């Protein structure tokens, strides 16, 4: 594997290289409506306030000021014609926005078999595990309401809730024991590191998939690498196919595992370098591993940040297809009293070597990352693999044996043919051959 040193920065790439991916997050807590009605600082703000007041008072059918405010903001967002900028309405939308922006889910952290209201496994480190919930437990009642015959969506909604609130579960153990537990809802690890597997135990070649980047991803990766190390890990296939991004900070921390410090990405806003994200050299636990990163046309944002940095430093080869090319980052503002939020494009991102990723704002630019090992799988093969990757459930290592005993159907579903993975493994075998 090539030495992991940074090539000379390309000045033209940085000058042009306003290109990004990530998620700079800012949360604003204020009520926009009263500001408009008080009168803005500019003629445009005063006009907008006057229009809102006129329609609220004079339109033929009554319209609430908040409804008018939401429609006005929606119109502004639509007028930008930006596929990455959007308006989020209502409490449920704001909750989903918060989860997306922070990479933190809130709940109790269980994976359920909805047909049987049975716990497949509690998420390691989550509230349910802390309360003693185990694989195979059947949820008999939620807050005193029996689950027999309950619609799966209704069951999920009864269990979910904001952090700090509690839910009372009546459980039936596989042993026949009945017990009741109170689970305090909180932050839930999201389970973003999946399909952890030794592909060639003799040579020590393994693979793992990162489905998105959330707050828990770096620790999940550390746990997976530690588990693989006990089986003789010597080389890794890092699968970022179908990874559309997530939160920038954990993507940078993930890159740090494979680097010995250095810049991972630079964020540019309105032509200025707004922020530089660096790898923490103390986190370089896998910096000596030969790595091949798998990409496809749905690898975007944070996955391109990671892949671009690893290639720029010579820490990995890229295999598969050209990535999506999302080279802009978003900021998030939540106007909670008015029950809406905005997620909008705030700037661009460049890789350490000045590479441009964005390919959808400027039609003249191809965007994305071109693979070093290009592999175009037939459509039917790609479809079968996509369905498997998105559907297949991979139990946490600590519960895997027990889960497969309880739910043998999860173990029987094998990985379909994967020509991209085969090319990556062949390359790593060649790298590991003794000189």
Coordinates of C-alpha atoms in Angstrom, one line a residue:
X1 CA 0.0 0.0 0.0
X2 CA 1.3 3.4 -0.9
X3 CA 2.8 5.6 1.8
X4 CA 0.2 7.8 3.4
X5 CA 1.6 11.2 2.7
X6 CA -0.3 14.1 1.3
X7 CA 0.4 15.2 -2.3
X8 CA 1.0 18.9 -3.0
X9 CA -2.2 20.8 -2.9
X10 CA -3.6 21.9 -6.2
X11 CA -4.1 25.7 -6.0
X12 CA -6.6 25.8 -8.9
X13 CA -8.6 23.0 -7.3
X14 CA -8.9 25.0 -4.1
X15 CA -9.8 28.2 -5.9
X16 CA -12.4 26.4 -7.9
X17 CA -12.9 23.8 -5.3
X18 CA -15.9 25.0 -3.6
X19 CA -17.3 21.5 -3.2
X20 CA -18.7 19.7 -0.3
X21 CA -20.4 17.1 1.6
X22 CA -21.3 17.0 5.2
X23 CA -23.5 18.5 7.7
X24 CA -22.7 21.7 9.6
X25 CA -25.5 22.0 12.1
X26 CA -26.8 25.1 13.7
X27 CA -30.0 25.2 15.7
X28 CA -31.8 28.5 16.1
X29 CA -34.6 28.8 18.6
X30 CA -36.7 31.9 17.8
X31 CA -40.1 32.7 16.5
X32 CA -40.0 34.4 13.1
X33 CA -43.7 35.4 12.9
X34 CA -43.7 38.1 15.6
X35 CA -40.5 39.5 14.1
X36 CA -42.3 40.0 10.8
X37 CA -45.4 41.4 12.4
X38 CA -43.3 43.9 14.4
X39 CA -41.8 45.2 11.2
X40 CA -38.5 44.2 9.7
X41 CA -35.3 46.2 9.3
X42 CA -35.6 46.4 5.6
X43 CA -38.3 47.4 3.1
X44 CA -38.6 43.7 2.0
X45 CA -39.2 42.6 5.6
X46 CA -41.8 45.3 6.2
X47 CA -43.6 44.3 2.9
X48 CA -43.6 40.7 3.8
X49 CA -45.1 41.5 7.3
X50 CA -47.8 43.7 5.6
X51 CA -48.7 40.9 3.2
X52 CA -49.0 38.4 6.0
X53 CA -51.2 40.8 8.0
X54 CA -53.4 41.6 5.1
X55 CA -54.1 38.0 4.2
X56 CA -54.7 37.1 7.8
X57 CA -57.2 39.8 8.2
X58 CA -58.8 40.2 4.8
X59 CA -58.7 36.9 2.9
X60 CA -62.2 35.4 2.1
X61 CA -61.6 32.4 4.3
X62 CA -59.8 32.6 7.6
X63 CA -56.1 31.6 7.6
X64 CA -54.0 31.3 10.7
X65 CA -50.9 33.5 10.8
X66 CA -48.7 30.4 11.4
X67 CA -50.2 28.8 8.2
X68 CA -49.4 31.9 6.2
X69 CA -45.9 32.0 7.6
X70 CA -45.2 28.4 6.7
X71 CA -46.5 29.0 3.1
X72 CA -44.3 32.1 2.8
X73 CA -41.2 30.2 3.9
X74 CA -42.1 27.3 1.6
X75 CA -42.2 29.7 -1.3
X76 CA -38.8 31.1 -0.5
X77 CA -37.3 27.7 -0.3
X78 CA -38.9 26.5 -3.5
X79 CA -37.6 29.6 -5.3
X80 CA -34.0 28.6 -4.6
X81 CA -34.4 25.5 -6.9
X82 CA -31.8 23.7 -4.7
X83 CA -32.3 20.0 -4.3
X84 CA -30.5 20.0 -1.0
X85 CA -32.5 22.9 0.6
X86 CA -35.9 22.1 2.1
X87 CA -38.7 23.2 4.5
X88 CA -39.7 20.9 7.4
X89 CA -43.1 21.4 9.0
X90 CA -44.6 20.2 12.2
X91 CA -43.4 18.6 15.4
X92 CA -42.7 15.2 13.9
X93 CA -40.7 16.8 11.1
X94 CA -38.6 18.7 13.6
X95 CA -38.0 15.6 15.6
X96 CA -36.8 13.7 12.4
X97 CA -34.7 16.8 11.5
X98 CA -33.0 16.7 14.8
X99 CA -32.2 13.0 14.5
X100 CA -30.8 13.5 11.0
X101 CA -28.8 16.5 11.9
X102 CA -27.2 15.2 15.1
X103 CA -27.0 11.5 14.2
X104 CA -28.7 10.8 17.5
X105 CA -32.0 8.8 17.7
X106 CA -34.2 9.0 20.8
X107 CA -36.1 6.1 22.1
X108 CA -35.4 2.8 24.0
X109 CA -33.2 1.1 21.4
X110 CA -34.7 -2.3 20.5
X111 CA -35.0 -4.1 17.2
X112 CA -38.4 -5.8 17.1
X113 CA -39.9 -8.6 15.1
X114 CA -43.2 -6.7 14.4
X115 CA -45.2 -9.8 13.6
X116 CA -44.6 -11.2 17.1
X117 CA -43.9 -8.0 19.1
X118 CA -40.7 -9.9 20.0
X119 CA -37.3 -8.3 20.7
X120 CA -34.7 -9.5 18.2
X121 CA -32.0 -7.6 20.2
X122 CA -31.5 -4.5 22.3
X123 CA -29.1 -2.0 20.8
X124 CA -25.8 -2.2 22.7
X125 CA -25.4 0.8 25.0
X126 CA -29.0 1.8 24.6
X127 CA -31.7 2.3 27.3
X128 CA -33.5 -1.0 26.8
X129 CA -30.2 -3.0 27.3
X130 CA -29.5 -0.9 30.5
X131 CA -33.0 -1.8 31.7
X132 CA -32.4 -5.6 31.2
X133 CA -34.3 -6.2 28.0
X134 CA -32.9 -9.4 26.3
X135 CA -33.1 -11.0 22.8
X136 CA -36.3 -13.1 22.5
X137 CA -38.4 -11.1 25.0
X138 CA -42.0 -10.7 23.9
X139 CA -43.5 -7.3 24.6
X140 CA -46.9 -8.3 26.2
X141 CA -48.0 -4.7 27.0
X142 CA -46.8 -1.1 26.7
X143 CA -47.9 1.2 29.5
X144 CA -50.6 -1.3 30.4
X145 CA -52.0 -1.6 26.9
X146 CA -51.9 -5.2 25.6
X147 CA -50.0 -5.7 22.3
X148 CA -51.9 -8.7 21.2
X149 CA -53.3 -7.8 17.8
X150 CA -51.7 -4.4 17.9
X151 CA -50.7 -2.9 14.5
X152 CA -46.8 -2.9 14.2
X153 CA -46.8 0.9 13.5
X154 CA -49.0 1.6 16.6
X155 CA -46.7 -0.6 18.7
X156 CA -43.6 1.3 17.5
X157 CA -45.3 4.7 18.1
X158 CA -46.2 3.7 21.7
X159 CA -42.7 2.6 22.5
X160 CA -41.1 5.8 21.0
X161 CA -41.0 9.1 22.8
X162 CA -38.7 12.0 23.7
X163 CA -35.6 11.5 25.8
X164 CA -36.2 11.7 29.5
X165 CA -39.7 10.2 29.3
X166 CA -40.3 6.6 30.4
X167 CA -42.2 3.6 29.1
X168 CA -43.5 0.7 31.1
X169 CA -43.0 -2.7 29.4
X170 CA -44.5 -6.0 30.4
X171 CA -42.3 -8.8 29.0
X172 CA -42.5 -12.5 28.6
X173 CA -39.1 -14.3 28.5
X174 CA -38.3 -17.3 26.3
X175 CA -38.0 -19.2 29.6
X176 CA -41.6 -18.4 30.4
X177 CA -40.7 -15.9 33.1
X178 CA -42.8 -12.7 33.2
X179 CA -41.3 -9.4 34.3
X180 CA -42.0 -5.7 34.0
X181 CA -39.5 -3.0 33.4
X182 CA -39.5 0.8 33.2
X183 CA -37.3 2.1 30.4
X184 CA -36.2 5.7 30.4
X185 CA -35.9 6.9 26.8
X186 CA -32.7 8.4 25.7
X187 CA -30.1 8.7 23.0
X188 CA -29.9 5.4 21.0
X189 CA -26.9 4.1 19.2
X190 CA -28.0 3.9 15.5
X191 CA -26.3 0.7 14.3
X192 CA -24.5 2.2 11.3
X193 CA -21.7 -0.3 11.1
X194 CA -23.0 -3.6 9.6
X195 CA -22.1 -6.7 7.6
X196 CA -18.9 -7.2 9.7
X197 CA -17.4 -10.4 8.3
X198 CA -14.1 -12.2 7.7
X199 CA -14.0 -12.9 4.0
X200 CA -10.7 -14.8 3.9
X201 CA -9.8 -15.9 7.4
X202 CA -6.5 -17.5 6.1
X203 CA -5.2 -14.2 4.7
X204 CA -7.0 -11.9 7.2
X205 CA -9.2 -10.1 4.7
X206 CA -12.4 -8.7 6.2
X207 CA -15.2 -6.4 5.2
X208 CA -17.7 -4.1 6.9
X209 CA -20.3 -1.7 5.7
X210 CA -21.0 1.8 7.1
X211 CA -24.6 2.7 6.1
X212 CA -24.5 6.3 7.3
X213 CA -22.5 8.5 9.6
X214 CA -24.1 9.2 13.0
X215 CA -22.7 10.1 16.5
X216 CA -22.2 6.4 17.4
X217 CA -20.4 5.4 14.1
X218 CA -16.8 5.9 15.3
X219 CA -17.3 3.7 18.4
X220 CA -19.2 1.1 16.4
X221 CA -16.2 1.0 14.0
X222 CA -13.8 0.6 16.8
X223 CA -15.8 -2.3 18.2
X224 CA -16.0 -3.9 14.8
X225 CA -12.2 -3.5 14.1
X226 CA -11.4 -4.9 17.6
X227 CA -13.6 -8.0 16.9
X228 CA -12.0 -8.6 13.5
X229 CA -8.5 -8.2 15.0
X230 CA -9.2 -11.2 17.2
X231 CA -9.6 -13.2 14.0
X232 CA -6.4 -12.0 12.5
X233 CA -7.4 -8.9 10.5
X234 CA -4.7 -7.8 8.0
X235 CA -6.7 -6.0 5.3
X236 CA -10.1 -4.4 5.0
X237 CA -12.8 -3.8 2.4
X238 CA -14.7 -0.7 3.6
X239 CA -18.2 -0.8 1.9
X240 CA -19.7 2.7 1.5
X241 CA -22.2 1.8 -1.2
X242 CA -25.6 3.3 -0.6
X243 CA -24.1 5.5 2.2
X244 CA -25.7 8.9 1.5
X245 CA -23.8 10.7 4.2
X246 CA -25.0 11.8 7.5
X247 CA -23.2 14.0 10.0
X248 CA -19.7 15.3 9.1
X249 CA -18.0 15.1 12.5
X250 CA -18.3 11.3 12.8
X251 CA -17.3 10.9 9.1
X252 CA -14.1 12.9 10.0
X253 CA -13.5 10.7 13.1
X254 CA -14.0 7.6 10.9
X255 CA -11.3 8.9 8.5
X256 CA -9.0 9.4 11.5
X257 CA -8.9 5.7 12.1
X258 CA -7.2 5.1 8.8
X259 CA -4.9 8.2 8.8
X260 CA -2.0 9.6 10.9
X261 CA -3.5 13.0 11.3
X262 CA -3.9 15.7 8.7
X263 CA -6.7 17.7 7.1
X264 CA -9.7 15.5 6.1
X265 CA -11.7 18.3 4.5
X266 CA -12.1 22.1 4.2
X267 CA -15.4 23.8 4.2
X268 CA -15.9 26.9 2.1
X269 CA -18.8 29.4 2.6
X270 CA -19.3 32.3 0.2
X271 CA -15.8 32.0 -1.2
X272 CA -14.0 31.8 2.2
X273 CA -12.5 28.9 4.0
X274 CA -14.9 28.7 6.9
X275 CA -13.6 25.6 8.7
X276 CA -10.9 22.9 8.4
X277 CA -11.6 19.5 9.8
X278 CA -8.6 17.4 10.8
X279 CA -8.0 13.8 11.8
X280 CA -7.0 13.2 15.4
X281 CA -3.6 11.3 15.1
X282 CA -4.3 9.6 18.5
X283 CA -7.3 7.8 16.8
X284 CA -5.2 6.1 14.0
X285 CA -5.9 2.6 15.1
X286 CA -6.2 1.2 11.5
X287 CA -3.6 3.3 9.7
X288 CA -1.5 0.3 8.8
X289 CA -4.3 -1.7 7.2
X290 CA -4.4 -2.0 3.4
X291 CA -7.9 -0.7 2.5
X292 CA -10.2 -0.8 -0.5
X293 CA -13.3 1.5 -0.3
X294 CA -16.4 0.4 -2.3
X295 CA -18.5 3.1 -3.9
X296 CA -21.5 3.4 -6.2
X297 CA -23.7 6.1 -7.6
X298 CA -25.6 6.4 -4.2
X299 CA -22.4 7.0 -2.2
X300 CA -22.7 10.7 -1.3
X301 CA -21.8 13.4 1.1
X302 CA -20.0 12.1 4.1
X303 CA -19.0 8.9 2.4
X304 CA -17.3 11.0 -0.3
X305 CA -15.5 13.0 2.3
X306 CA -14.1 9.8 3.8
X307 CA -13.3 8.2 0.5
X308 CA -11.7 11.3 -0.9
X309 CA -9.5 11.9 2.1
X310 CA -8.3 8.3 2.2
X311 CA -7.4 8.3 -1.5
X312 CA -5.7 11.7 -1.3
X313 CA -3.4 10.4 1.4
X314 CA -2.8 7.1 -0.4
X315 CA -4.5 5.2 2.5
X316 CA -7.0 3.4 0.2
X317 CA -8.0 2.5 -3.3
X318 CA -11.6 3.1 -4.5
X319 CA -13.5 0.4 -6.3
X320 CA -16.9 0.2 -8.0
X321 CA -18.6 3.1 -9.7
X322 CA -18.3 6.9 -9.7
X323 CA -19.9 8.3 -6.5
X324 CA -22.9 10.6 -6.5
X325 CA -21.1 13.9 -6.3
X326 CA -22.7 15.8 -3.4
X327 CA -20.2 18.4 -2.6
X328 CA -22.1 20.9 -0.5
X329 CA -22.9 21.0 3.2
X330 CA -26.1 22.1 4.9
X331 CA -27.0 24.0 8.0
X332 CA -30.1 23.3 10.0
X333 CA -32.3 25.9 11.7
X334 CA -35.2 24.9 13.8
X335 CA -37.9 27.6 14.6
X336 CA -39.5 25.5 17.3
X337 CA -42.2 28.0 18.5
X338 CA -43.5 28.2 14.9
X339 CA -43.1 24.5 14.4
X340 CA -40.9 24.4 11.3
X341 CA -37.3 24.0 10.3
X342 CA -35.0 24.8 7.4
X343 CA -32.2 22.7 6.0
X344 CA -30.3 24.7 3.4
X345 CA -27.0 24.7 1.5
X346 CA -24.5 26.9 3.3
X347 CA -21.2 26.1 1.6
X348 CA -18.9 23.8 -0.3
X349 CA -16.2 21.3 0.6
X350 CA -12.8 20.3 -0.8
X351 CA -10.7 17.2 -0.1
X352 CA -7.2 17.5 1.2
X353 CA -5.8 17.4 -2.3
X354 CA -8.2 20.1 -3.6
X355 CA -10.5 17.7 -5.3
X356 CA -14.0 18.9 -6.4
X357 CA -16.9 16.6 -5.6
X358 CA -20.0 18.6 -6.3
X359 CA -21.6 17.6 -9.5
X360 CA -25.2 18.9 -9.3
X361 CA -25.1 22.6 -8.9
X362 CA -22.6 23.3 -11.7
X363 CA -23.8 21.3 -14.8
X364 CA -20.3 21.6 -16.4
X365 CA -18.7 19.5 -13.7
X366 CA -19.0 15.7 -13.6
X367 CA -18.6 15.6 -9.8
X368 CA -18.1 12.6 -7.6
X369 CA -15.1 10.3 -7.2
X370 CA -13.9 8.1 -10.1
X371 CA -12.9 4.7 -8.8
X372 CA -9.4 3.3 -9.2
X373 CA -10.8 -0.1 -9.8
X374 CA -13.9 0.4 -12.0
X375 CA -16.4 -2.4 -11.8
X376 CA -19.8 -2.1 -13.5
X377 CA -22.0 -4.9 -12.2
X378 CA -25.0 -6.1 -14.4
X379 CA -28.3 -4.4 -13.4
X380 CA -29.9 -7.6 -12.0
X381 CA -26.8 -8.3 -9.9
X382 CA -26.8 -4.8 -8.6
X383 CA -30.5 -4.9 -7.8
X384 CA -30.2 -8.2 -5.9
X385 CA -27.2 -6.9 -3.9
X386 CA -29.0 -3.6 -3.1
X387 CA -32.0 -5.4 -1.8
X388 CA -29.9 -7.7 0.4
X389 CA -27.8 -4.8 1.8
X390 CA -30.8 -2.7 2.6
X391 CA -32.9 -5.6 4.0
X392 CA -30.4 -7.8 5.7
X393 CA -30.3 -7.5 9.5
X394 CA -26.9 -7.9 11.1
X395 CA -27.2 -8.6 14.8
X396 CA -24.6 -7.0 17.2
X397 CA -21.6 -9.3 17.8
X398 CA -22.5 -9.8 21.5
X399 CA -26.0 -11.1 20.6
X400 CA -25.3 -12.8 17.3
X401 CA -25.3 -16.4 18.4
X402 CA -28.4 -16.0 20.6
X403 CA -30.3 -14.1 17.9
X404 CA -29.6 -16.7 15.2
X405 CA -30.9 -19.4 17.6
X406 CA -34.1 -17.5 18.2
X407 CA -34.5 -16.2 14.6
X408 CA -32.8 -18.8 12.3
X409 CA -34.2 -17.1 9.2
X410 CA -31.8 -14.2 9.8
X411 CA -28.8 -16.5 9.4
X412 CA -30.0 -18.4 6.4
X413 CA -30.1 -15.3 4.1
X414 CA -26.7 -15.4 2.4
X415 CA -24.9 -12.6 0.5
X416 CA -25.7 -12.6 -3.2
X417 CA -22.9 -12.5 -5.9
X418 CA -20.9 -9.3 -5.6
X419 CA -18.4 -8.7 -8.4
X420 CA -17.2 -5.4 -6.9
X421 CA -16.4 -7.1 -3.6
X422 CA -14.6 -9.9 -5.5
X423 CA -12.4 -7.4 -7.3
X424 CA -11.5 -5.6 -4.0
X425 CA -10.6 -8.9 -2.4
X426 CA -8.5 -10.0 -5.3
X427 CA -6.5 -6.7 -5.1
X428 CA -6.0 -7.1 -1.3
X429 CA -4.8 -10.7 -1.8
X430 CA -2.2 -9.4 -4.3
X431 CA -1.1 -6.7 -1.8
X432 CA -0.7 -9.3 1.0
X433 CA 1.4 -11.7 -1.1
X434 CA 4.9 -12.1 0.3
X435 CA 7.5 -10.3 -1.7

